[in-house]
Coordinates of C-alpha atoms and ligand atoms in Angstrom, one line a residue:
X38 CA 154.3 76.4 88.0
X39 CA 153.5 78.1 91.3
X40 CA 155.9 77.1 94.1
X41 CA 154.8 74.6 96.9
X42 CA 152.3 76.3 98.8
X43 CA 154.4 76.4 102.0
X44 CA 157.8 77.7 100.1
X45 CA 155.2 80.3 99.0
X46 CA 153.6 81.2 102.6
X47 CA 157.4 81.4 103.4
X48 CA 158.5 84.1 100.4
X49 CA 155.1 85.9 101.1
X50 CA 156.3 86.1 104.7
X51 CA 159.3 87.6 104.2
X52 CA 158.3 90.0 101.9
X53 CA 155.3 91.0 103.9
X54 CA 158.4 91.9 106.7
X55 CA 158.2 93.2 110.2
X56 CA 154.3 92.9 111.7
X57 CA 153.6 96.9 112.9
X58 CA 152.6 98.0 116.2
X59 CA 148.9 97.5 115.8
X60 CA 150.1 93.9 114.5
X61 CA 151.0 91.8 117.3
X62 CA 151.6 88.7 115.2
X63 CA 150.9 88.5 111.6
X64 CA 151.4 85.5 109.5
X65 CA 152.9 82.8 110.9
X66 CA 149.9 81.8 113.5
X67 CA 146.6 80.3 113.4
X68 CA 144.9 84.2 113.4
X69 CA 147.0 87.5 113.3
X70 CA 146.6 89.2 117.0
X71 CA 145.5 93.0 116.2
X72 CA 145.8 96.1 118.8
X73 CA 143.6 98.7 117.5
X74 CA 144.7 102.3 119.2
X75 CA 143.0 103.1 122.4
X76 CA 140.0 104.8 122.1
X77 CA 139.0 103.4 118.3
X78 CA 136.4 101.1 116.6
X79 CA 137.5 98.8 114.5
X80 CA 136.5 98.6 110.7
X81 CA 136.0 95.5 108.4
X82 CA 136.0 95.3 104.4
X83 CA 136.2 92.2 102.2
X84 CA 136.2 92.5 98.1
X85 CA 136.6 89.8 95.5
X86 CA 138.9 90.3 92.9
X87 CA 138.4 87.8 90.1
X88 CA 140.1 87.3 86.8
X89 CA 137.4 87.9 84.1
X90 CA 135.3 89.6 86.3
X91 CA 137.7 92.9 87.8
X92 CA 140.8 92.3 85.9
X93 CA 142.1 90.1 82.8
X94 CA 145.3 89.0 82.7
X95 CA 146.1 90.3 78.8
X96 CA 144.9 93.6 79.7
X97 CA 146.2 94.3 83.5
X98 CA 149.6 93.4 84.4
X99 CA 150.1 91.7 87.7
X100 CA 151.6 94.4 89.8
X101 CA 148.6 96.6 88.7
X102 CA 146.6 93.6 89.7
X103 CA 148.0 93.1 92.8
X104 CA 147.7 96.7 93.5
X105 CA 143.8 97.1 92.5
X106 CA 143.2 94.3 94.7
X107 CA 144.4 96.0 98.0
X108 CA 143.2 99.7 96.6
X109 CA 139.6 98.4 96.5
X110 CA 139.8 97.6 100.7
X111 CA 142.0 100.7 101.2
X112 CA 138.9 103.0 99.6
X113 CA 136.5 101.5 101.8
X114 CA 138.6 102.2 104.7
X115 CA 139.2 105.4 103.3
X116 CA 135.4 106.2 103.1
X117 CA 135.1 105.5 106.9
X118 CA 137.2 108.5 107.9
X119 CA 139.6 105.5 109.2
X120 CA 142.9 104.7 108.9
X121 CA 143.8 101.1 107.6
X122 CA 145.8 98.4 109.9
X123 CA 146.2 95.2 108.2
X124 CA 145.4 93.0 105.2
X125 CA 144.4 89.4 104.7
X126 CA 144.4 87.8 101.3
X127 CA 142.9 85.0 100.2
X128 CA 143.9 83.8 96.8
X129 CA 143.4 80.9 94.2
X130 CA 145.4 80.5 91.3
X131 CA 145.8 78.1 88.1
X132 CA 148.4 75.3 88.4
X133 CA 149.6 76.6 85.0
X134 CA 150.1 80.4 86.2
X135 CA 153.7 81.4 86.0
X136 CA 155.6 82.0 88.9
X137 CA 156.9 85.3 87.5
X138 CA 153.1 86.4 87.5
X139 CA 152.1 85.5 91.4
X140 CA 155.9 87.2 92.3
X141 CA 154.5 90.1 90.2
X142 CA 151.3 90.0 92.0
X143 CA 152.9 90.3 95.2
X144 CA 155.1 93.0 94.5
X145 CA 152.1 95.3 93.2
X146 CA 150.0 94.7 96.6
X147 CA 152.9 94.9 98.9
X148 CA 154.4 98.1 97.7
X149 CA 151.0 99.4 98.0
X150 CA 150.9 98.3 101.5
X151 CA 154.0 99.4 102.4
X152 CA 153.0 103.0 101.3
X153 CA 150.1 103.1 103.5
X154 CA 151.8 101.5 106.0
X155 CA 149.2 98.1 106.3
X156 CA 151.0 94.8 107.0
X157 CA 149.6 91.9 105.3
X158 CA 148.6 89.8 108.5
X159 CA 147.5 86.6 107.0
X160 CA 145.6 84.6 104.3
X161 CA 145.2 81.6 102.4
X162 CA 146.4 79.8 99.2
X163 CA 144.4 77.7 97.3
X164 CA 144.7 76.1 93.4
X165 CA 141.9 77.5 91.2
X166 CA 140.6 75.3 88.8
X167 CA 139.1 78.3 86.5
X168 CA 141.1 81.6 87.2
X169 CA 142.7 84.1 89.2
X170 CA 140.5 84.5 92.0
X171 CA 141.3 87.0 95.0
X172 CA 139.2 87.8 98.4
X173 CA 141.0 90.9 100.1
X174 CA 139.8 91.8 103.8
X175 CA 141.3 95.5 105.1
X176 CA 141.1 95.8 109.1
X177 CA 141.4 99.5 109.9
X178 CA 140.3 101.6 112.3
X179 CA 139.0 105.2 113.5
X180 CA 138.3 106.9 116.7
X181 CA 135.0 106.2 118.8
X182 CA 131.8 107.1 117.4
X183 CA 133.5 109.0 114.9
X184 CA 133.1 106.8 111.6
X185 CA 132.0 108.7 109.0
X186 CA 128.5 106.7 107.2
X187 CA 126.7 106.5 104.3
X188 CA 123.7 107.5 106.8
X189 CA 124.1 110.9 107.6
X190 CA 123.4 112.7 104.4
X191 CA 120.2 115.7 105.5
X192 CA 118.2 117.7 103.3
X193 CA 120.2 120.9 102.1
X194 CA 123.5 119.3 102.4
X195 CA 126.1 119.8 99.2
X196 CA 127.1 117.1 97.6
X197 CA 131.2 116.8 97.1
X198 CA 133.5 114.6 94.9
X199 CA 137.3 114.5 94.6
X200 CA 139.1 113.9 92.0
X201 CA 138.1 113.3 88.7
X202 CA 135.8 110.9 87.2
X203 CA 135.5 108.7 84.5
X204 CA 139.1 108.1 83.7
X205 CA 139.1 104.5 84.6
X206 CA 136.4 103.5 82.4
X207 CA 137.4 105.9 79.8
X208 CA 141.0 103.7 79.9
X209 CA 139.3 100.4 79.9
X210 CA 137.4 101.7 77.3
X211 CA 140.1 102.3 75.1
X212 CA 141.6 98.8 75.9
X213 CA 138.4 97.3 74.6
X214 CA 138.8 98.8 71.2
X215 CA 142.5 98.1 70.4
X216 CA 143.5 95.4 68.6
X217 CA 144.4 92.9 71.1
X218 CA 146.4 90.5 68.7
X219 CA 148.3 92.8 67.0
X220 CA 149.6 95.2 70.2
X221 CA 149.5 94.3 73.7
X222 CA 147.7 97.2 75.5
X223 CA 147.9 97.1 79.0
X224 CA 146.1 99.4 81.8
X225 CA 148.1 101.9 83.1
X226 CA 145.8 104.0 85.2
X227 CA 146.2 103.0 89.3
X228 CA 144.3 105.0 91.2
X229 CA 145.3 105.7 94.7
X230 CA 142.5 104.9 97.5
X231 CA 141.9 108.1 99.0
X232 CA 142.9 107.8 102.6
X233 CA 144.1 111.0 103.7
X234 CA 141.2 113.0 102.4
X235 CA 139.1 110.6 104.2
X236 CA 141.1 110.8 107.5
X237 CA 141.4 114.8 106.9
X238 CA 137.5 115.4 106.2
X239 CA 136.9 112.8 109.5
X240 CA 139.6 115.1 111.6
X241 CA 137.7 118.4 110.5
X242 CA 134.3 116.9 110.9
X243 CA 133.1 118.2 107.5
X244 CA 131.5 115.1 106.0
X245 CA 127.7 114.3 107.1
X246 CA 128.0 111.3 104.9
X247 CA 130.9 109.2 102.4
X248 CA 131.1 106.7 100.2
X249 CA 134.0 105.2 98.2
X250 CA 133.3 105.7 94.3
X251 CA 134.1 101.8 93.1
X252 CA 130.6 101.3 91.2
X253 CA 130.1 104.6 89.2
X254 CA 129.0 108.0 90.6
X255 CA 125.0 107.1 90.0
X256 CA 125.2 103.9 91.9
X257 CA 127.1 104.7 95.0
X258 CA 125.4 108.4 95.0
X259 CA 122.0 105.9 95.4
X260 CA 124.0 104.3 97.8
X261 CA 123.8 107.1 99.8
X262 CA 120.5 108.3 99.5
X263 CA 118.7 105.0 100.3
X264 CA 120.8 104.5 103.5
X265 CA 120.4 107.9 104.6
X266 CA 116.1 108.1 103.7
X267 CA 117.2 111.0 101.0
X268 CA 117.0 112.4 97.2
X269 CA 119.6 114.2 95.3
X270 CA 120.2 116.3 92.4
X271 CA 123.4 116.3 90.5
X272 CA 124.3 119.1 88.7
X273 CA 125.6 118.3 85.3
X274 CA 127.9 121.0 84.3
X275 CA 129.4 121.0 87.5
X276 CA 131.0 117.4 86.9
X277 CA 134.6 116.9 87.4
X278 CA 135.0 114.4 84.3
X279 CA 138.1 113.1 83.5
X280 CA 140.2 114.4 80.2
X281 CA 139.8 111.6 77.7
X282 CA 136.2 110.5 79.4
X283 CA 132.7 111.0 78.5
X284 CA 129.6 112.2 80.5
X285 CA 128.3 108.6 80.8
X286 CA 131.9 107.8 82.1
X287 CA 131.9 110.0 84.5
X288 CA 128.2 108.9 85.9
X289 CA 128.2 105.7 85.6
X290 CA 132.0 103.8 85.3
X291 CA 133.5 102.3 88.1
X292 CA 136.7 101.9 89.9
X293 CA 137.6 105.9 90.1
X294 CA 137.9 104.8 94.0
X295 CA 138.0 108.9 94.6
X296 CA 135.1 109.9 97.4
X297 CA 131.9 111.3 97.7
X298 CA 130.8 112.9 100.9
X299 CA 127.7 115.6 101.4
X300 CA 128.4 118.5 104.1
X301 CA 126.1 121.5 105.6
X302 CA 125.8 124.4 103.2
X303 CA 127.2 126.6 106.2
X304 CA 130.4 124.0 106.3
X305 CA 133.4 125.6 105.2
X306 CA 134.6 122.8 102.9
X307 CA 138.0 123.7 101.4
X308 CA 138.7 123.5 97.0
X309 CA 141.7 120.7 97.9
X310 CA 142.4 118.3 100.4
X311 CA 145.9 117.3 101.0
X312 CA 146.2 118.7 97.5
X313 CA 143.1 116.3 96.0
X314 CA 140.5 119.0 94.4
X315 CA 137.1 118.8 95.9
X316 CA 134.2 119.7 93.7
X317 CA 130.7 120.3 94.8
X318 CA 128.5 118.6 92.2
X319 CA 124.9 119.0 93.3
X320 CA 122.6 118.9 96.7
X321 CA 120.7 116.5 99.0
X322 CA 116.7 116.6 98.5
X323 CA 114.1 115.8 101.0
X324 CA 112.1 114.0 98.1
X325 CA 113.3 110.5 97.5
X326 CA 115.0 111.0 93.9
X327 CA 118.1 111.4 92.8
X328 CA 117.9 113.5 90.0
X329 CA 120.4 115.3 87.2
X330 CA 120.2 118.3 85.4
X331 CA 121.2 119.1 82.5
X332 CA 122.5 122.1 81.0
X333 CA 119.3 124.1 80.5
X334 CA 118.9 122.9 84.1
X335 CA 115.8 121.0 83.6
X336 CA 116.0 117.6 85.8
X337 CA 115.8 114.3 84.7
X338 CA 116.0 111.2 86.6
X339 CA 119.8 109.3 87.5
X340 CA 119.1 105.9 87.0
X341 CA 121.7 103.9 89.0
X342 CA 123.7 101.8 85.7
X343 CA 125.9 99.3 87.7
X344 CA 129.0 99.1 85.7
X345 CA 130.2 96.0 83.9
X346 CA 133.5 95.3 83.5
X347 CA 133.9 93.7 80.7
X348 CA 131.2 93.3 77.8
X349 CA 131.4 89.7 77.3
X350 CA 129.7 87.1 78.5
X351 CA 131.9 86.1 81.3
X352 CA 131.4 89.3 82.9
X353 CA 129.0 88.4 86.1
X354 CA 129.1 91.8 87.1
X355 CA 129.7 93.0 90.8
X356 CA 127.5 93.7 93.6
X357 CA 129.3 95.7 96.2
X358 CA 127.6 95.5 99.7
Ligands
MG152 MG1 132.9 101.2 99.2

């Protein structure tokens, strides 16, 4: 059984330690009191995390839990060229969870914090009456005016990835087809949000446009082209897939949470970023498609395939705004 909420707040609270300088006072007050660096904008991103939905608990253990839950804001903030400040978790758990799963919880989100240096600054604690449910907001922030958007892709511009993809679905794949009775698989694959290629492409002033990779290449690749009035073509061989993955992996599965930025052909975009490879993987189109092609180079359309989780019915799927 969970401890008393407030026994909880207080553990939490002295695990989450001393607020940083940008945190003026964390939990402990109504609100947390933020000082963003002088000169910068601040940035905002909330993600739910929900048992059966982003995680189950036989197949995820609750460090790697807590960890994905944080990584998901820390892309975003990544994707923005900023750097992230604080954390605020929301969470709801079952009467019934154990109390060795919420301390593991914890320990997975705060060690990940700690390495990127974001205090968790507040939150709320609820009783679920279903599952496992988590709401994780990342404050960050980056200089004026110099966010990077998902708005700035132009005709002509190459189209970039880092990383590899398709190794998160690949795994969960693989999860899906074992035995779950007779051995207890669990996901081992926690991929760090890539915040200093993000703050190192924002410095150089490569990227016209970036987006996070949390939905699947095709989807947050349409992402960009709606929101910056663009097409794209994706050039199949050149995909960085994953060892153990599959083409359709690598298009379409989620939660890779590596980045995908466009840049001028003239731009002198370097093979590695703070040692991350960066692969060029197709071009931006004036025409309003996004396009693939294949390996005798004839184009076809990229239909955006939102990835599902989990195939069972209490999968609802994930809309990321
Ligand atoms: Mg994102």
């Amino acid at each position: 059984v969970p401890l008393a909420e407030r026994k909880l707040i207080a553990r939490i609270r002295r695990q989450a330690g001393r607020a940083a300088r940008t945190v003026l006072q964390g939990i402990g007050d109504d609100a947390a009191v933020l000082v963003p660096p002088r000169g910068h904008e601040l940035l905002v991103t909330t993600d739910f995390c929900l048992e059966g939905v982003h995680f189950r608990r036989d197949w995820h253990s609750a460090g790697v839990v807590g960890q994905r839950c944080l990584t998901r804001g820390l892309s975003d903030i990544a994707a923005m060229g900023g750097e992230p400040i604080a954390a605020f978790l929301s969470l709801a758990l079952p009467r019934a969870l154990p109390q060795q799963w919420v301390d593991g919880f914890f320990a997975g989100f705060l060690r990940l914090a700690k390495r990127f240096d974001v205090t968790l600054a507040g939150g709320d604690i609820a009783h679920s009456l279903t599952g496992v449910l988590a709401d994780v907001m990342v404050v960050g922030s980056v200089p004026r005016a110099k966010a990077i958007l998902r708005s700035g892709a132009k005709p002509g511009d190459v189209i970039y990835v880092t990383g590899r993809l398709g190794g998160a679905a690949a795994e969960l794949q693989s999860l899906g087809k074992a035995d779950s009775s007779a051995q207890k698989r669990r996901l081992r694959m926690t991929p760090l949000p890539r915040v200093a290629v993000g703050r190192g492409l924002r410095e150089k002033g490569l990227a016209h446009a970036m987006i996070d990779l949390s939905d699947g290449l095709s989807v947050d690749l349409a992402h960009i082209c709606e929101e910056s009035g663009v097409g794209a073509v994706v050039n199949q061989h050149l995909l960085p897939i994953a060892s153990g993955a599959a083409l359709n992996q690598a298009l379409h599965g989620g939660e890779d949470y590596e980045l995908l930025f466009t840049a001028s052909p003239r731009a002198k975009v370097p093979v590695e970023i703070t040692g991350v490879p960066v692969t060029e993987i197709g071009w931006i189109t004036r025409e309003r498609k996004v396009l693939i092609t294949d390996l005798m180079g004839k184009p076809k359309p990229l239909k955006p395939k939102g990835w599902e989780h989990f195939n069972s019915r209490a999968s609802l799927g994930d809309t990321h705004l």
